[in-house]
Coordinates of C-alpha atoms and ligand atoms in Angstrom, one line a residue:
M1 CA -36.4 -57.3 -24.9
T2 CA -35.4 -60.5 -23.3
H3 CA -31.8 -60.7 -24.6
P4 CA -28.9 -58.5 -23.7
A5 CA -28.9 -55.4 -26.0
T6 CA -25.3 -54.4 -25.6
T7 CA -22.0 -56.4 -25.8
I8 CA -21.2 -55.4 -22.2
A9 CA -24.6 -56.7 -21.0
A10 CA -23.9 -59.9 -22.8
L11 CA -20.5 -60.1 -21.2
Q12 CA -22.1 -59.5 -17.7
R13 CA -24.7 -62.1 -18.3
A14 CA -22.1 -64.7 -19.3
V15 CA -20.0 -63.9 -16.2
A16 CA -23.1 -64.1 -13.9
R17 CA -24.0 -67.5 -15.4
A18 CA -20.6 -69.3 -15.5
P19 CA -17.7 -67.1 -14.6
R20 CA -15.1 -69.8 -15.0
H21 CA -16.4 -71.1 -18.3
P22 CA -13.8 -70.5 -21.0
F23 CA -14.5 -67.6 -23.4
L24 CA -11.2 -67.8 -25.3
L25 CA -8.7 -70.5 -26.0
F26 CA -5.5 -69.1 -27.6
D27 CA -1.9 -70.3 -27.9
G28 CA -2.5 -73.1 -25.4
R29 CA -4.0 -70.8 -22.8
E30 CA -7.6 -70.6 -21.5
Y31 CA -9.3 -67.2 -20.7
S32 CA -12.5 -67.5 -18.6
Y33 CA -15.4 -65.1 -18.9
A34 CA -14.5 -63.7 -15.5
A35 CA -10.9 -63.2 -16.5
V36 CA -11.8 -61.5 -19.8
A37 CA -14.3 -59.2 -17.9
A38 CA -11.6 -58.2 -15.5
A39 CA -9.2 -57.3 -18.3
V40 CA -12.0 -55.5 -20.2
A41 CA -12.7 -53.4 -17.1
A42 CA -9.0 -52.5 -16.7
C43 CA -8.8 -51.6 -20.4
A44 CA -11.8 -49.3 -20.1
H45 CA -10.3 -47.6 -17.1
R46 CA -7.0 -47.1 -19.1
L47 CA -9.0 -45.6 -22.1
R48 CA -10.9 -43.3 -19.8
A49 CA -7.6 -42.2 -18.2
A50 CA -6.2 -41.5 -21.7
G51 CA -9.1 -39.1 -22.2
V52 CA -11.6 -41.3 -24.1
T53 CA -15.1 -40.5 -23.2
H54 CA -18.6 -41.6 -24.3
G55 CA -19.0 -41.7 -28.1
D56 CA -15.3 -41.2 -28.8
R57 CA -13.8 -43.4 -31.5
V58 CA -11.2 -46.0 -30.6
A59 CA -9.4 -47.7 -33.6
L60 CA -8.2 -51.2 -33.2
Y61 CA -5.0 -52.0 -35.3
L62 CA -4.6 -55.4 -33.8
E63 CA -4.2 -59.0 -34.8
N64 CA -6.4 -61.8 -33.5
G65 CA -5.8 -62.7 -29.9
P66 CA -7.1 -62.1 -26.4
A67 CA -5.8 -58.5 -26.6
F68 CA -8.1 -57.8 -29.5
V69 CA -11.1 -59.0 -27.5
T70 CA -10.1 -57.1 -24.5
A71 CA -9.7 -53.8 -26.5
Y72 CA -12.9 -54.3 -28.4
L73 CA -15.0 -54.9 -25.2
G74 CA -12.8 -52.5 -23.2
A75 CA -13.7 -49.6 -25.6
H76 CA -17.4 -50.6 -25.3
A77 CA -17.2 -50.6 -21.5
A78 CA -15.7 -47.1 -21.7
G79 CA -18.7 -46.1 -23.8
A80 CA -16.6 -45.6 -26.9
I81 CA -17.1 -46.7 -30.5
V82 CA -14.7 -49.2 -32.0
V83 CA -13.2 -48.6 -35.5
L84 CA -12.1 -51.8 -37.1
I85 CA -8.9 -51.7 -39.1
N86 CA -7.6 -54.6 -41.3
M87 CA -4.0 -55.4 -40.3
Q88 CA -3.0 -55.4 -44.0
Y89 CA -3.9 -51.7 -44.5
R90 CA -1.1 -49.4 -45.2
S91 CA -0.7 -45.7 -44.7
A92 CA -3.2 -44.3 -47.2
E93 CA -6.0 -46.6 -46.0
L94 CA -5.1 -46.0 -42.3
R95 CA -4.9 -42.2 -42.7
H96 CA -8.4 -42.1 -44.2
M97 CA -9.9 -44.3 -41.5
L98 CA -8.2 -42.5 -38.7
S99 CA -9.0 -39.0 -40.0
D100 CA -12.6 -39.8 -41.2
S101 CA -13.5 -41.4 -37.9
G102 CA -11.6 -38.8 -35.8
A103 CA -10.2 -41.6 -33.7
K104 CA -9.2 -40.4 -30.2
A105 CA -7.1 -43.5 -29.5
I106 CA -5.5 -46.3 -31.5
V107 CA -5.0 -49.6 -29.7
V108 CA -2.1 -51.5 -31.2
G109 CA -0.3 -54.8 -30.7
P110 CA 3.2 -56.0 -31.3
R111 CA 2.9 -57.1 -35.0
I112 CA 1.6 -54.0 -36.6
A113 CA 3.1 -52.1 -39.6
L114 CA 4.5 -49.4 -37.4
D115 CA 5.9 -47.4 -40.4
A116 CA 2.5 -47.3 -42.0
L117 CA 0.9 -46.2 -38.8
H118 CA 3.5 -43.5 -38.2
E119 CA 3.2 -42.2 -41.8
A120 CA -0.6 -42.2 -41.5
R121 CA -0.7 -40.3 -38.2
S122 CA 2.0 -37.8 -39.3
G123 CA -0.5 -36.4 -41.9
L124 CA -3.3 -35.8 -39.3
A125 CA -4.2 -32.6 -37.5
D126 CA -5.4 -34.7 -34.6
P127 CA -3.5 -38.0 -34.7
G128 CA -5.0 -39.6 -31.5
V129 CA -3.1 -41.4 -28.8
V130 CA -1.5 -44.8 -29.3
I131 CA -2.2 -47.3 -26.6
D132 CA -0.7 -50.8 -26.2
A133 CA -3.4 -53.4 -25.9
I134 CA -3.5 -55.5 -22.8
E135 CA -4.3 -59.2 -22.9
E136 CA -5.2 -59.9 -19.3
A137 CA -5.9 -58.2 -16.0
S138 CA -3.0 -59.6 -14.0
G139 CA -1.0 -56.9 -12.4
V140 CA -3.3 -54.0 -13.3
E141 CA -5.8 -52.1 -11.3
N142 CA -9.5 -51.4 -11.7
T143 CA -10.8 -54.7 -12.8
V144 CA -14.4 -54.1 -12.1
L145 CA -16.8 -52.9 -14.8
D146 CA -17.9 -49.3 -14.2
P147 CA -21.7 -49.1 -14.7
A148 CA -21.5 -45.3 -15.2
T149 CA -19.7 -45.7 -18.5
A150 CA -21.7 -48.8 -19.8
P151 CA -23.1 -48.4 -23.3
Q152 CA -26.9 -48.1 -24.0
P153 CA -28.5 -50.2 -26.8
G154 CA -28.8 -47.3 -29.1
D155 CA -25.2 -46.2 -28.8
L156 CA -22.9 -46.9 -31.7
A157 CA -20.7 -49.9 -31.0
L158 CA -18.6 -50.0 -34.1
I159 CA -17.7 -48.4 -37.4
G160 CA -16.7 -50.9 -40.1
Y161 CA -15.1 -49.3 -43.2
T162 CA -16.5 -50.8 -46.4
S163 CA -14.9 -49.9 -49.7
G164 CA -16.7 -47.1 -51.4
T165 CA -17.5 -46.5 -55.1
T166 CA -15.5 -43.3 -55.0
G167 CA -12.4 -45.1 -53.9
R168 CA -12.7 -43.6 -50.3
S169 CA -14.3 -46.2 -48.0
K170 CA -17.4 -45.3 -45.9
G171 CA -17.8 -46.1 -42.3
A172 CA -20.8 -48.3 -41.6
M173 CA -22.2 -47.5 -38.1
L174 CA -23.6 -50.4 -36.1
T175 CA -25.3 -49.9 -32.8
H176 CA -25.1 -52.2 -29.9
A177 CA -28.8 -53.1 -30.5
N178 CA -27.9 -53.9 -34.2
L179 CA -25.1 -56.2 -33.1
M180 CA -27.1 -58.0 -30.4
A181 CA -30.2 -58.3 -32.7
S182 CA -27.9 -60.0 -35.2
S183 CA -26.4 -62.3 -32.6
A184 CA -29.9 -63.3 -31.4
A185 CA -31.0 -64.1 -34.9
V186 CA -27.8 -66.0 -35.8
T187 CA -27.5 -68.0 -32.7
S188 CA -31.2 -69.1 -32.7
A189 CA -31.1 -70.0 -36.4
W190 CA -28.0 -72.1 -36.0
H191 CA -28.9 -73.6 -32.6
W192 CA -25.8 -72.1 -31.0
T193 CA -25.6 -72.8 -27.2
D194 CA -23.1 -72.4 -24.3
T195 CA -21.8 -76.0 -25.0
D196 CA -20.5 -75.0 -28.4
R197 CA -16.8 -74.5 -29.3
L198 CA -16.2 -72.4 -32.4
L199 CA -12.8 -72.7 -34.2
L200 CA -12.3 -69.2 -35.4
T201 CA -9.5 -68.5 -37.8
L202 CA -11.2 -65.5 -39.5
P203 CA -9.8 -62.0 -38.8
L204 CA -11.6 -60.3 -36.0
F205 CA -11.3 -56.9 -37.8
H206 CA -14.1 -57.8 -40.2
I207 CA -17.7 -58.5 -39.6
H208 CA -17.6 -62.3 -40.3
G209 CA -15.1 -63.0 -37.6
L210 CA -16.3 -60.4 -35.2
G211 CA -20.0 -59.8 -35.7
V212 CA -20.8 -63.5 -36.4
G213 CA -18.1 -65.4 -34.6
L214 CA -17.0 -63.5 -31.5
N215 CA -20.3 -61.8 -30.8
G216 CA -22.2 -65.0 -31.2
A217 CA -20.0 -66.7 -28.7
L218 CA -20.3 -63.9 -26.3
F219 CA -24.1 -63.8 -26.7
T220 CA -24.4 -67.6 -25.9
A221 CA -21.6 -67.6 -23.3
S222 CA -19.8 -70.3 -25.4
T223 CA -16.2 -70.8 -26.2
V224 CA -14.0 -69.5 -29.1
D225 CA -10.9 -71.5 -30.0
L226 CA -9.2 -68.5 -31.6
R227 CA -6.3 -68.5 -34.1
R228 CA -4.0 -65.8 -35.4
G229 CA -5.1 -66.8 -38.9
F230 CA -6.1 -69.6 -41.1
D231 CA -3.8 -72.5 -41.7
A232 CA -5.4 -75.6 -43.3
A233 CA -3.1 -78.1 -41.6
D234 CA -3.7 -76.6 -38.2
V235 CA -7.5 -76.5 -38.8
L236 CA -7.6 -80.2 -39.8
D237 CA -5.4 -81.2 -36.8
T238 CA -7.8 -79.3 -34.5
L239 CA -10.9 -80.7 -36.0
A240 CA -9.6 -84.2 -35.8
R241 CA -9.3 -83.9 -32.0
G242 CA -13.1 -83.8 -31.8
E243 CA -13.6 -80.9 -29.5
T244 CA -14.7 -78.3 -32.1
T245 CA -18.4 -78.1 -32.7
M246 CA -18.5 -75.3 -35.3
F247 CA -16.3 -73.8 -38.0
F248 CA -17.0 -70.6 -40.0
G249 CA -15.0 -69.7 -43.1
V250 CA -14.8 -68.0 -46.5
P251 CA -14.9 -70.3 -49.6
T252 CA -11.1 -70.0 -50.0
M253 CA -10.7 -71.7 -46.7
Y254 CA -12.9 -74.6 -47.7
T255 CA -11.0 -75.2 -51.0
R256 CA -7.8 -75.2 -49.0
L257 CA -9.3 -77.6 -46.5
I258 CA -10.3 -79.9 -49.3
A259 CA -6.9 -79.8 -50.8
E260 CA -5.1 -80.5 -47.5
A261 CA -7.5 -83.3 -46.6
R262 CA -7.0 -84.9 -50.0
R263 CA -3.2 -84.6 -49.6
R264 CA -3.4 -86.3 -46.2
L265 CA -5.7 -89.1 -47.4
Q266 CA -3.4 -89.7 -50.3
L267 CA -0.4 -90.0 -48.0
A268 CA -2.4 -92.4 -45.8
G269 CA -3.4 -94.4 -48.8
A270 CA -7.0 -94.1 -47.9
D271 CA -9.8 -94.4 -50.4
R272 CA -11.6 -91.1 -50.0
R273 CA -14.9 -92.5 -51.1
S274 CA -14.9 -95.0 -48.2
S275 CA -14.9 -92.0 -45.7
A276 CA -12.6 -94.2 -43.7
L277 CA -11.2 -91.3 -41.7
P278 CA -13.6 -89.1 -39.9
L279 CA -12.1 -85.7 -40.6
A280 CA -14.2 -83.6 -38.2
P281 CA -15.8 -85.9 -35.7
G282 CA -17.2 -83.4 -33.3
V283 CA -18.3 -80.7 -35.7
R284 CA -22.1 -80.2 -36.0
L285 CA -21.9 -77.1 -38.3
F286 CA -19.7 -75.7 -41.0
V287 CA -20.7 -72.3 -42.3
S288 CA -19.5 -70.5 -45.3
G289 CA -20.0 -66.8 -46.3
S290 CA -18.5 -63.5 -47.4
A291 CA -18.2 -64.7 -51.0
P292 CA -20.1 -67.3 -53.2
L293 CA -19.4 -70.9 -52.3
S294 CA -19.4 -72.9 -55.6
P295 CA -21.6 -76.0 -55.7
Q296 CA -18.5 -77.9 -56.7
T297 CA -16.8 -77.0 -53.4
F298 CA -20.0 -77.8 -51.5
A299 CA -20.2 -81.3 -53.1
E300 CA -16.5 -82.1 -52.7
F301 CA -16.6 -81.0 -49.0
A302 CA -19.7 -83.1 -48.4
E303 CA -18.0 -86.1 -49.9
L304 CA -14.8 -85.8 -48.0
F305 CA -16.1 -84.5 -44.6
G306 CA -19.6 -86.0 -44.7
Q307 CA -21.1 -82.5 -43.9
R308 CA -23.2 -80.2 -46.0
I309 CA -21.8 -76.6 -45.5
L310 CA -24.4 -74.1 -44.5
E311 CA -24.0 -71.1 -46.7
R312 CA -25.2 -67.7 -45.5
Y313 CA -25.1 -64.1 -46.8
G314 CA -24.0 -61.0 -44.9
M315 CA -22.5 -57.5 -45.1
T316 CA -20.7 -55.1 -42.9
E317 CA -23.8 -52.9 -42.9
T318 CA -26.1 -55.6 -41.7
V319 CA -24.0 -58.4 -40.2
M320 CA -26.1 -61.4 -41.4
N321 CA -29.0 -61.3 -43.8
L322 CA -29.9 -64.7 -45.2
T323 CA -29.1 -68.2 -44.3
N324 CA -29.7 -71.8 -45.5
P325 CA -31.7 -73.7 -42.9
Y326 CA -30.1 -75.5 -40.0
D327 CA -32.7 -78.2 -40.3
G328 CA -34.0 -78.8 -43.8
E329 CA -32.3 -78.6 -47.2
R330 CA -29.1 -76.7 -47.5
R331 CA -29.2 -75.9 -51.2
P332 CA -25.9 -75.4 -52.9
G333 CA -25.5 -72.2 -54.8
T334 CA -28.1 -70.4 -52.7
V335 CA -28.0 -68.4 -49.5
G336 CA -31.4 -69.5 -48.2
G337 CA -34.0 -67.1 -46.6
P338 CA -34.0 -64.4 -43.9
F339 CA -32.9 -65.0 -40.4
P340 CA -35.6 -64.9 -37.7
G341 CA -37.0 -61.3 -37.3
Q342 CA -35.6 -60.1 -40.6
E343 CA -37.1 -59.4 -44.0
V344 CA -35.9 -59.7 -47.5
R345 CA -37.3 -58.7 -50.9
I346 CA -36.0 -58.4 -54.5
V347 CA -36.8 -55.2 -56.4
D348 CA -36.4 -54.1 -60.0
V349 CA -33.2 -52.1 -60.3
H350 CA -34.9 -49.3 -62.2
S351 CA -38.5 -49.1 -61.0
R352 CA -37.6 -50.2 -57.4
M353 CA -40.8 -52.3 -57.3
P354 CA -40.8 -55.9 -56.0
V355 CA -40.3 -58.5 -58.7
P356 CA -42.0 -61.9 -58.8
D357 CA -40.1 -65.1 -57.8
G358 CA -37.6 -66.2 -60.3
V359 CA -36.8 -62.7 -61.6
I360 CA -33.4 -61.1 -60.9
G361 CA -33.3 -57.8 -59.1
E362 CA -31.5 -56.0 -56.3
I363 CA -31.7 -57.6 -52.8
Q364 CA -33.2 -55.4 -50.2
V365 CA -33.3 -56.2 -46.4
R366 CA -35.0 -54.7 -43.4
G367 CA -34.9 -55.4 -39.7
P368 CA -33.2 -54.7 -36.3
H369 CA -29.9 -55.8 -37.7
V370 CA -29.6 -53.1 -40.3
F371 CA -27.0 -50.4 -39.5
A372 CA -27.6 -46.8 -38.5
G373 CA -26.1 -45.2 -41.6
Y374 CA -22.7 -44.2 -42.8
W375 CA -20.5 -42.2 -40.5
R376 CA -20.6 -38.4 -41.3
N377 CA -22.0 -39.2 -44.7
P378 CA -25.8 -38.3 -44.8
Q379 CA -25.8 -38.5 -48.6
A380 CA -24.6 -42.0 -48.8
T381 CA -26.9 -43.0 -45.9
A382 CA -29.9 -41.5 -47.7
E383 CA -29.0 -43.3 -51.0
A384 CA -28.7 -46.6 -49.1
F385 CA -32.3 -46.7 -47.9
D386 CA -35.7 -46.3 -49.6
A387 CA -38.7 -44.5 -48.1
D388 CA -39.9 -47.6 -46.3
G389 CA -36.7 -48.3 -44.6
W390 CA -35.5 -51.1 -46.9
F391 CA -31.7 -51.2 -47.2
N392 CA -30.3 -51.5 -50.8
T393 CA -27.6 -54.2 -50.5
G394 CA -26.2 -53.6 -54.0
D395 CA -26.3 -57.4 -54.6
L396 CA -28.4 -58.9 -57.3
G397 CA -30.3 -62.1 -57.0
W398 CA -33.6 -64.0 -57.4
R399 CA -35.9 -65.9 -55.0
S400 CA -37.3 -69.4 -55.8
A401 CA -40.9 -70.2 -55.1
D402 CA -39.9 -72.0 -52.0
G403 CA -38.0 -69.1 -50.6
Y404 CA -34.3 -69.8 -51.5
V405 CA -32.3 -66.7 -52.7
T406 CA -29.6 -67.1 -55.3
I407 CA -27.1 -64.3 -55.6
T408 CA -26.2 -63.7 -59.2
G409 CA -24.0 -60.7 -59.2
R410 CA -23.5 -57.1 -57.9
A411 CA -25.1 -53.9 -58.8
R412 CA -22.0 -52.1 -57.8
E413 CA -18.5 -52.7 -59.0
L414 CA -16.8 -54.9 -56.5
I415 CA -14.2 -57.6 -56.5
I416 CA -14.3 -60.3 -53.8
S417 CA -11.0 -62.1 -53.4
G418 CA -10.8 -64.7 -50.7
G419 CA -13.6 -63.0 -48.8
Y420 CA -11.9 -59.5 -48.9
N421 CA -13.6 -56.7 -50.8
I422 CA -11.8 -54.6 -53.3
Y423 CA -13.3 -51.7 -55.1
P424 CA -11.6 -51.3 -58.5
R425 CA -11.7 -47.5 -58.3
E426 CA -9.3 -47.5 -55.3
V427 CA -6.7 -49.6 -57.1
E428 CA -7.2 -47.5 -60.3
E429 CA -6.6 -44.3 -58.4
V430 CA -3.3 -45.7 -57.0
L431 CA -2.2 -46.9 -60.5
L432 CA -3.0 -43.4 -62.0
E433 CA -0.7 -41.8 -59.4
H434 CA 2.2 -43.6 -61.1
P435 CA 3.9 -41.3 -63.6
A436 CA 4.1 -44.0 -66.3
V437 CA 0.4 -44.8 -66.2
A438 CA -1.9 -42.8 -68.6
E439 CA -5.1 -44.8 -68.0
A440 CA -6.1 -47.8 -65.9
A441 CA -9.0 -50.1 -65.5
V442 CA -9.2 -52.7 -62.8
L443 CA -11.5 -55.7 -62.9
G444 CA -12.0 -59.0 -61.2
L445 CA -11.5 -62.2 -63.2
P446 CA -12.3 -65.8 -62.0
D447 CA -9.6 -67.4 -59.8
A448 CA -9.6 -71.0 -58.7
E449 CA -8.2 -70.2 -55.2
Y450 CA -9.6 -66.8 -54.3
G451 CA -12.8 -66.8 -56.3
E452 CA -11.8 -63.6 -58.1
Q453 CA -8.5 -62.0 -58.8
V454 CA -7.5 -58.4 -59.3
V455 CA -6.4 -57.6 -62.9
A456 CA -5.2 -54.2 -64.1
V457 CA -5.5 -53.1 -67.7
V458 CA -3.1 -50.2 -68.2
V459 CA -2.4 -47.7 -71.0
P460 CA 1.2 -46.6 -70.5
A461 CA 2.1 -42.9 -70.7
A462 CA 3.8 -42.1 -74.0
S463 CA 7.5 -43.3 -74.2
S464 CA 7.4 -44.9 -70.8
A465 CA 8.8 -48.4 -70.3
V466 CA 7.1 -49.4 -67.0
T467 CA 7.0 -53.1 -66.2
E468 CA 4.2 -55.3 -64.7
Q469 CA 6.3 -55.9 -61.6
E470 CA 6.9 -52.2 -61.0
L471 CA 3.2 -51.5 -61.0
V472 CA 2.4 -54.4 -58.7
D473 CA 5.1 -53.3 -56.3
W474 CA 3.7 -49.7 -56.5
C475 CA 0.3 -50.9 -55.5
R476 CA 1.7 -53.2 -52.8
A477 CA 3.5 -50.4 -51.1
K478 CA 0.4 -48.2 -51.0
L479 CA -2.5 -50.6 -50.4
A480 CA -3.3 -53.7 -48.4
G481 CA -1.5 -56.7 -50.1
Y482 CA -4.7 -58.4 -51.2
K483 CA -5.6 -55.4 -53.4
K484 CA -2.5 -55.6 -55.6
P485 CA -3.1 -56.7 -59.2
R486 CA -2.2 -60.4 -59.8
R487 CA -1.9 -59.5 -63.4
V488 CA -1.2 -56.3 -65.3
V489 CA -2.1 -56.2 -69.0
F490 CA -0.7 -53.3 -71.2
V491 CA -3.0 -52.1 -74.0
A492 CA -2.9 -49.2 -76.4
A493 CA -6.4 -47.9 -75.5
L494 CA -9.3 -48.9 -73.3
P495 CA -12.6 -49.8 -74.9
R496 CA -15.1 -47.0 -74.1
N497 CA -18.7 -46.4 -74.9
A498 CA -20.2 -43.3 -76.4
M499 CA -20.3 -41.7 -72.9
G500 CA -16.6 -42.3 -72.5
K501 CA -17.2 -45.0 -69.8
V502 CA -14.7 -47.9 -69.9
Q503 CA -16.5 -51.1 -71.0
K504 CA -15.1 -53.5 -68.5
H505 CA -17.2 -56.4 -69.6
L506 CA -15.4 -56.2 -73.0
L507 CA -12.1 -56.3 -71.2
A508 CA -13.2 -59.2 -69.1
E509 CA -14.4 -61.1 -72.2
R510 CA -11.0 -60.5 -73.9
L511 CA -9.0 -61.5 -70.9
T512 CA -10.9 -64.5 -69.7
Ligands
MLC1 C1 -4.1 -62.7 -48.4 N1 -3.6 -62.3 -49.6 C2 -4.6 -62.3 -50.5 C3 -5.8 -62.6 -49.7 N2 -5.4 -62.8 -48.5 N3 -4.6 -62.0 -51.8 C4 -5.8 -62.0 -52.4 N4 -7.0 -62.2 -51.8 C5 -7.0 -62.6 -50.4 N5 -8.1 -62.8 -49.8 C6 -2.2 -62.1 -50.0 C7 -1.5 -61.3 -48.9 O1 -1.6 -59.9 -49.2 C8 -0.1 -61.7 -49.1 O2 0.5 -61.1 -50.2 C9 -0.2 -63.2 -49.4 O3 -1.6 -63.3 -50.0 C10 -0.1 -64.1 -48.3 O4 -0.8 -63.6 -47.1 P1 -1.4 -64.5 -46.0 O5 -1.8 -63.6 -44.9 O6 -0.5 -65.7 -45.7 O7 -2.7 -64.9 -46.7 P2 -3.5 -66.3 -46.6 O8 -3.3 -67.0 -45.4 O9 -3.3 -67.0 -47.9 O10 -5.0 -65.7 -46.6 C11 -6.0 -66.2 -47.3 C12 -7.3 -66.2 -46.4 C13 -7.5 -64.7 -46.0 C14 -8.4 -66.7 -47.1 C15 -7.0 -67.0 -45.1 O11 -7.6 -63.9 -47.1 C16 -8.7 -64.5 -45.1 O12 -8.6 -64.7 -43.9 N6 -9.8 -64.1 -45.7 C17 -11.0 -63.8 -44.9 C18 -11.5 -62.4 -45.1 C19 -12.7 -62.1 -44.3 O13 -12.8 -62.3 -43.1 N7 -13.7 -61.6 -45.0 C20 -15.0 -61.2 -44.3 C21 -15.4 -59.8 -44.6 S1 -17.0 -59.5 -43.8 P3 1.7 -60.0 -49.9 O14 2.0 -59.4 -51.2 O15 1.1 -59.0 -48.9 O16 2.8 -60.8 -49.3 C22 -18.1 -59.9 -45.1 C23 -19.5 -60.0 -44.7 C24 -19.9 -61.4 -44.7 O17 -17.7 -60.1 -46.1 O18 -20.8 -61.8 -45.3 O19 -19.2 -62.2 -44.0
AMP2 P1 -18.4 -56.6 -46.9 O1 -18.7 -55.3 -47.5 O2 -17.0 -56.9 -46.8 O3 -19.2 -56.8 -45.7 O4 -18.9 -57.6 -47.9 C1 -20.3 -57.9 -48.2 C2 -20.5 -58.5 -49.5 O5 -20.0 -59.8 -49.6 C3 -21.9 -58.6 -49.9 O6 -22.5 -57.4 -50.3 C4 -21.9 -59.7 -51.0 O7 -21.6 -59.1 -52.2 C5 -20.7 -60.6 -50.5 N1 -21.2 -61.8 -49.9 C6 -21.3 -62.1 -48.6 N2 -21.8 -63.4 -48.4 C7 -21.9 -63.9 -49.6 C8 -22.4 -65.2 -50.2 N3 -22.7 -66.2 -49.4 N4 -22.4 -65.3 -51.5 C9 -22.1 -64.3 -52.3 N5 -21.7 -63.1 -51.9 C10 -21.6 -62.9 -50.6

C-alpha cells in the first residue's frame, strides 16, 4: 500500500513533508501540522494516564474546533477507538451510546449539555471518566507521538452511531484502513492536493464533516478553514475573499446560500443574470451530499455562483460510495458512479439478483471503504452483507446505461432533515411514553428548507386533552432538537392494513 493506512500515519506524513503548513484555521488562529501533532501526542499521553489502553472506546462530546481534532487524533494515537456523539443528543441518546460502546473516557468541551451528560452517566454501571479536551500543546508535557501506542491499519478507528430500525442506534465500526481507503478514493476523484483550502462548516461528529472533510485534508496535508457551524452570511463573506478552494455541504446549506446571495444581490441592485459579482472567486469545487440535492437547487446555484455542484452519496457505514465526475458531466438528480477502487450494483429487493440498467432496486456497494460491522451486534452485521461481501445500503435507485445512479428512495424507514437522519421509530417510542398518547406514527413530509420534516400523527388516550406544543416539548426534552416533530396531527385512529401495520403512505397522502 502506498498511502498511509492510519490517521496517525497520515498525520506523521504531513508533519514530515511540511511541518509549518497550516492544518487548521479557527477563530482567527492558525494551527500548523507540527502544532497539531504535538497537541495530539499530549492528548494521547493524558488518555493513557487516565487508564485508556489499546482498543478502549473514547467518546467525543465536543463541538467543532481544534480541541475536537486534537481529541480525535489523540485517541487514535493512544490506540483507542473514537465514539462520535452529536452535540444535540440528550440524555437518552447519550446513555445508549455511552453504555453500548462501553466508553472508558468522554472528552468534553465547554459548550456541552452538562445536565444531559450527567443524567446519562448517572444511569450507567461504568460511567467512564470525563476529560477536558485540550486545544494545543503549549504548557503541557509529552508532545512527541509514542510509536508504541500507534494504531495498526486493521484497528478500529471509530464507531459512528446510525439510527436503527428498532429505535436503538447501532454503532458502525470503521477501521483505520477503511477511513484511509475512503480518503484515498475521495481525494483522487476530486483532485484534492496540499494547496487546497476547505471551508468546513459541517459538524465533525458525523461522517460528512469528519470522514470526508477532516480526513481528506489530513490525507492530503492541506488546510481546513473550520467553523463552529454553518452561517450563510459568514460563508459568503469567506468565499468572497477568494482563499477557499472547496466547500462541502448538505442541500439545506446550498438553499440557504442561494437565499443569502439573492438577498445581497438585491440589496446591491445587481442583475443576477449578469453574474456581475463573482460570489466564490477561488472555489474550484462545491460538493453536496447526505441528502438529495434537488435539480432546482443545482440549477439556481449554477446560475448564481457559476458552478455546477458535484453531488455524491455516502453513509456512516461506508464514508463515500458514489460521486459525480470531477471532469465530465455532473448530472443533476444523480449521484454518479463509484469512487476509484469501489464497486456498486443494484439488486432486486426480493430475489437479491442484479437488475438491468434502468430498473429500480436496492443499491449494494463493496470495497475497502466498507465498514467492519456493527459494534457488538453480529446479527445486524450478518443482515447487512450478502454472501459475496456486498453491503446492503438500504437505499433504492437505478443506474443509467452510461453509469449514473439515481437514488429514488429508501428501503428502510428513514427521514432525512437537513442532512440529519431520524428514524421514525425512535420518535414514536418517545411519544408513546407520554401518558396522553395512545398511538403514534411518525413520518417525513416534504419541506422546502430541510428537504423533509418530522410529522407526528397521534391518537390521544381517552379523555386526555394534550396539546401539540406539549408533545413537541416532550420530544424536545428527550431527544436531539432536530428530531422533534414540526407538526403534530391528532386523529381518532391510524390507518392499518390487515396485518395491523400502520399504513404511513396513506397518512402521507392525506397530510401532503
Ligand atoms: C438544526 N435543527 C434542525 C436541523 N438542524 N431541525 C431539523 N433538521 C435539521 N437538520 C433545529 C435545532 O434543533 C434547533 O431547534 C434549531 O433548528 C436551530 O438550530 P441551529 O443549530 O441554529 O440549526 P441550523 O444552523 O439551522 O442547522 C441547519 C444545518 C444543520 C443544515 C446547518 O442541520 C447541519 O449542520 N446539518 C448537517 C448535518 C450533517 O452533517 N449530516 C451528515 C451526516 S453523515 P431547537 O428546538 O433545538 O432550538 C451522512 C453521510 C453522508 O449523512 O452521505 O454524508
Ligand atoms: P447516515 O446514516 O447519517 O450516514 O446517512 C446516510 C444516508 O444518507 C444514506 O443511506 C442515504 O439515504 C442518504 N444520502 C447520503 N447522500 C445522499 C445523496 N446524495 N442523495 C440522497 N441521499 C443521500
